[in-house]
CSV table of C-alpha atoms and ligand atoms in Angstrom, one decimal:
chain,number,residue,atom,x,y,z
P,1,MET,CA,5.7,12.2,12.7
P,2,ILE,CA,6.5,9.7,10.0
P,3,GLY,CA,9.2,7.2,10.5
P,4,ARG,CA,10.6,4.4,8.3
P,5,LEU,CA,9.4,3.7,4.8
P,6,ASN,CA,7.4,0.5,5.4
P,7,HIS,CA,6.8,-0.3,1.7
P,8,VAL,CA,6.2,1.0,-1.8
P,9,ALA,CA,3.1,-0.6,-3.3
P,10,ILE,CA,3.0,-1.5,-7.1
P,11,ALA,CA,-0.3,-2.4,-8.7
P,12,VAL,CA,-0.1,-5.0,-11.3
P,13,LYS,CA,-2.3,-6.9,-13.6
P,14,ASP,CA,-0.6,-10.3,-13.2
P,15,ILE,CA,0.9,-10.9,-9.8
P,16,ALA,CA,2.5,-14.2,-10.7
P,17,LYS,CA,4.4,-12.5,-13.5
P,18,ALA,CA,5.3,-9.5,-11.3
P,19,THR,CA,6.6,-11.9,-8.6
P,20,ALA,CA,8.6,-13.9,-11.2
P,21,ILE,CA,10.3,-10.7,-12.4
P,22,TYR,CA,11.4,-9.7,-8.9
P,23,ARG,CA,12.3,-13.2,-7.7
P,24,ASP,CA,14.0,-14.6,-10.9
P,25,THR,CA,15.3,-11.4,-12.6
P,26,LEU,CA,16.1,-9.3,-9.7
P,27,GLY,CA,16.9,-12.1,-7.3
P,28,ALA,CA,14.6,-10.8,-4.4
P,29,LYS,CA,13.0,-12.8,-1.7
P,30,VAL,CA,9.2,-12.9,-2.2
P,31,THR,CA,6.3,-14.1,0.0
P,32,PRO,CA,3.5,-16.4,-1.4
P,33,ALA,CA,0.5,-14.5,-3.0
P,34,THR,CA,-2.2,-14.0,-0.5
P,35,PRO,CA,-5.9,-13.1,-1.4
P,36,GLN,CA,-7.4,-10.5,0.7
P,37,PRO,CA,-10.9,-10.4,-0.3
P,38,GLU,CA,-11.9,-8.0,2.4
P,39,HIS,CA,-9.5,-5.4,0.7
P,40,GLY,CA,-10.3,-6.5,-2.9
P,41,VAL,CA,-6.6,-7.4,-3.7
P,42,THR,CA,-4.2,-10.3,-3.8
P,43,VAL,CA,-0.8,-9.3,-2.2
P,44,VAL,CA,2.8,-10.3,-2.4
P,45,PHE,CA,5.6,-8.8,-0.5
P,46,VAL,CA,9.0,-8.5,-1.7
P,47,GLU,CA,11.3,-8.4,1.3
P,48,LEU,CA,14.4,-6.1,0.8
P,49,PRO,CA,17.0,-5.6,3.5
P,50,ASN,CA,15.8,-2.0,4.2
P,51,THR,CA,12.2,-2.1,3.2
P,52,LYS,CA,9.4,-4.0,1.4
P,53,ILE,CA,7.7,-3.7,-2.1
P,54,GLU,CA,4.1,-4.7,-2.0
P,55,PHE,CA,2.5,-6.1,-5.2
P,56,LEU,CA,-1.3,-5.5,-5.5
P,57,GLU,CA,-3.3,-7.5,-7.9
P,58,PRO,CA,-7.1,-6.7,-8.4
P,59,LEU,CA,-9.4,-9.3,-6.7
P,60,GLY,CA,-13.0,-9.5,-7.2
P,61,GLU,CA,-15.8,-7.4,-8.9
P,62,ASN,CA,-15.3,-4.1,-6.9
P,63,SER,CA,-11.5,-4.0,-6.4
P,64,PRO,CA,-10.3,-0.6,-5.2
P,65,ILE,CA,-7.3,-0.8,-7.6
P,66,ALA,CA,-9.2,-2.1,-10.8
P,67,LYS,CA,-9.3,1.3,-12.3
P,68,PHE,CA,-5.7,2.0,-11.6
P,69,VAL,CA,-4.6,-1.2,-13.2
P,70,GLU,CA,-6.8,-0.4,-16.2
P,71,LYS,CA,-5.0,2.9,-16.6
P,72,ASN,CA,-1.6,1.3,-15.9
P,73,PRO,CA,-1.6,-2.0,-17.7
P,74,ASP,CA,2.2,-2.5,-17.4
P,75,GLY,CA,1.9,-1.9,-13.6
P,76,GLY,CA,2.6,1.3,-11.7
P,77,ILE,CA,3.4,2.7,-8.3
P,78,HIS,CA,0.2,2.9,-6.4
P,79,HIS,CA,1.2,4.2,-2.9
P,80,VAL,CA,3.9,4.6,-0.4
P,81,CYS,CA,3.6,3.6,3.3
P,82,TYR,CA,5.3,5.2,6.2
P,83,GLU,CA,5.4,3.9,9.7
P,84,VAL,CA,4.0,6.0,12.7
P,85,ASP,CA,4.0,5.2,16.5
P,86,ASP,CA,0.5,6.4,17.1
P,87,ILE,CA,-2.0,6.4,14.1
P,88,ILE,CA,-4.7,8.2,15.9
P,89,ALA,CA,-2.3,11.0,17.1
P,90,ALA,CA,-0.9,11.2,13.5
P,91,ARG,CA,-4.4,11.4,12.0
P,92,ASP,CA,-5.6,14.1,14.3
P,93,GLN,CA,-2.5,16.2,13.8
P,94,LEU,CA,-2.8,15.9,10.0
P,95,LYS,CA,-6.6,16.7,10.0
P,96,ALA,CA,-5.8,19.7,12.1
P,97,GLN,CA,-3.4,20.8,9.3
P,98,GLY,CA,-6.1,20.4,6.7
P,99,ALA,CA,-5.0,17.0,5.2
P,100,ARG,CA,-7.7,14.7,4.0
P,101,VAL,CA,-8.0,11.1,5.4
P,102,LEU,CA,-9.7,8.8,3.0
P,103,GLY,CA,-12.7,6.6,3.9
P,104,ASP,CA,-14.4,7.3,7.2
P,105,GLY,CA,-11.2,8.4,8.8
P,106,ASN,CA,-10.8,5.4,11.1
P,107,PRO,CA,-7.9,3.1,10.9
P,108,LYS,CA,-8.5,-0.3,9.2
P,109,ILE,CA,-6.5,-3.3,9.6
P,110,GLY,CA,-4.1,-3.6,6.7
P,111,ALA,CA,-2.2,-6.3,4.8
P,112,HIS,CA,0.3,-6.7,7.8
P,113,GLY,CA,-2.6,-7.0,10.5
P,114,LYS,CA,-1.7,-3.6,11.8
P,115,PRO,CA,-4.0,-0.4,11.7
P,116,VAL,CA,-3.5,1.8,8.5
P,117,LEU,CA,-4.9,4.9,7.0
P,118,PHE,CA,-4.7,6.4,3.7
P,119,LEU,CA,-4.2,10.1,2.9
P,120,HIS,CA,-5.5,11.9,-0.1
P,121,PRO,CA,-3.1,12.0,-3.0
P,122,LYS,CA,-3.9,15.6,-3.8
P,123,ASP,CA,-2.5,16.6,-0.4
P,124,PHE,CA,0.7,14.7,-0.7
P,125,LEU,CA,2.4,15.4,-4.0
P,126,GLY,CA,0.0,13.4,-6.2
P,127,THR,CA,0.9,10.2,-4.2
P,128,LEU,CA,-1.5,8.1,-2.3
P,129,THR,CA,0.1,7.8,1.2
P,130,GLU,CA,-0.5,5.1,3.8
P,131,LEU,CA,0.2,5.4,7.4
P,132,GLU,CA,0.8,2.2,9.3
P,133,GLN,CA,1.0,2.0,13.1
P,134,VAL,CA,4.0,-0.3,14.1
X,201,CO,CO1,0.2,-0.8,1.4
């Protein structure tokens, strides 16, 4: 079902500082910071030859990652994202196997403008798992 690793997301308190570490210390290619008020985050992508790293910084009062960043003030891995061909088929198959889909169970448009879903971390090795249809 799952295909390529699309990205690993790291939640951070200061996205400018995070970007500088990857750009200047690690020499990676980074995108400009993009506020996504509808998701409550500001996002930067680090573009690696084989995958991406997504930095997430809380944005606004009710950011879904605010608590995570509070608990992980140095930053921390927030989720992994795998590509699927058909997100509805993947969702239905996972639900039939007892996996929990977060939210109302319907795909939302994610940071790349493509449909995404999140799976409950308790069903996937303690790791919040995103599926993205590519
Ligand atoms: Co993501």
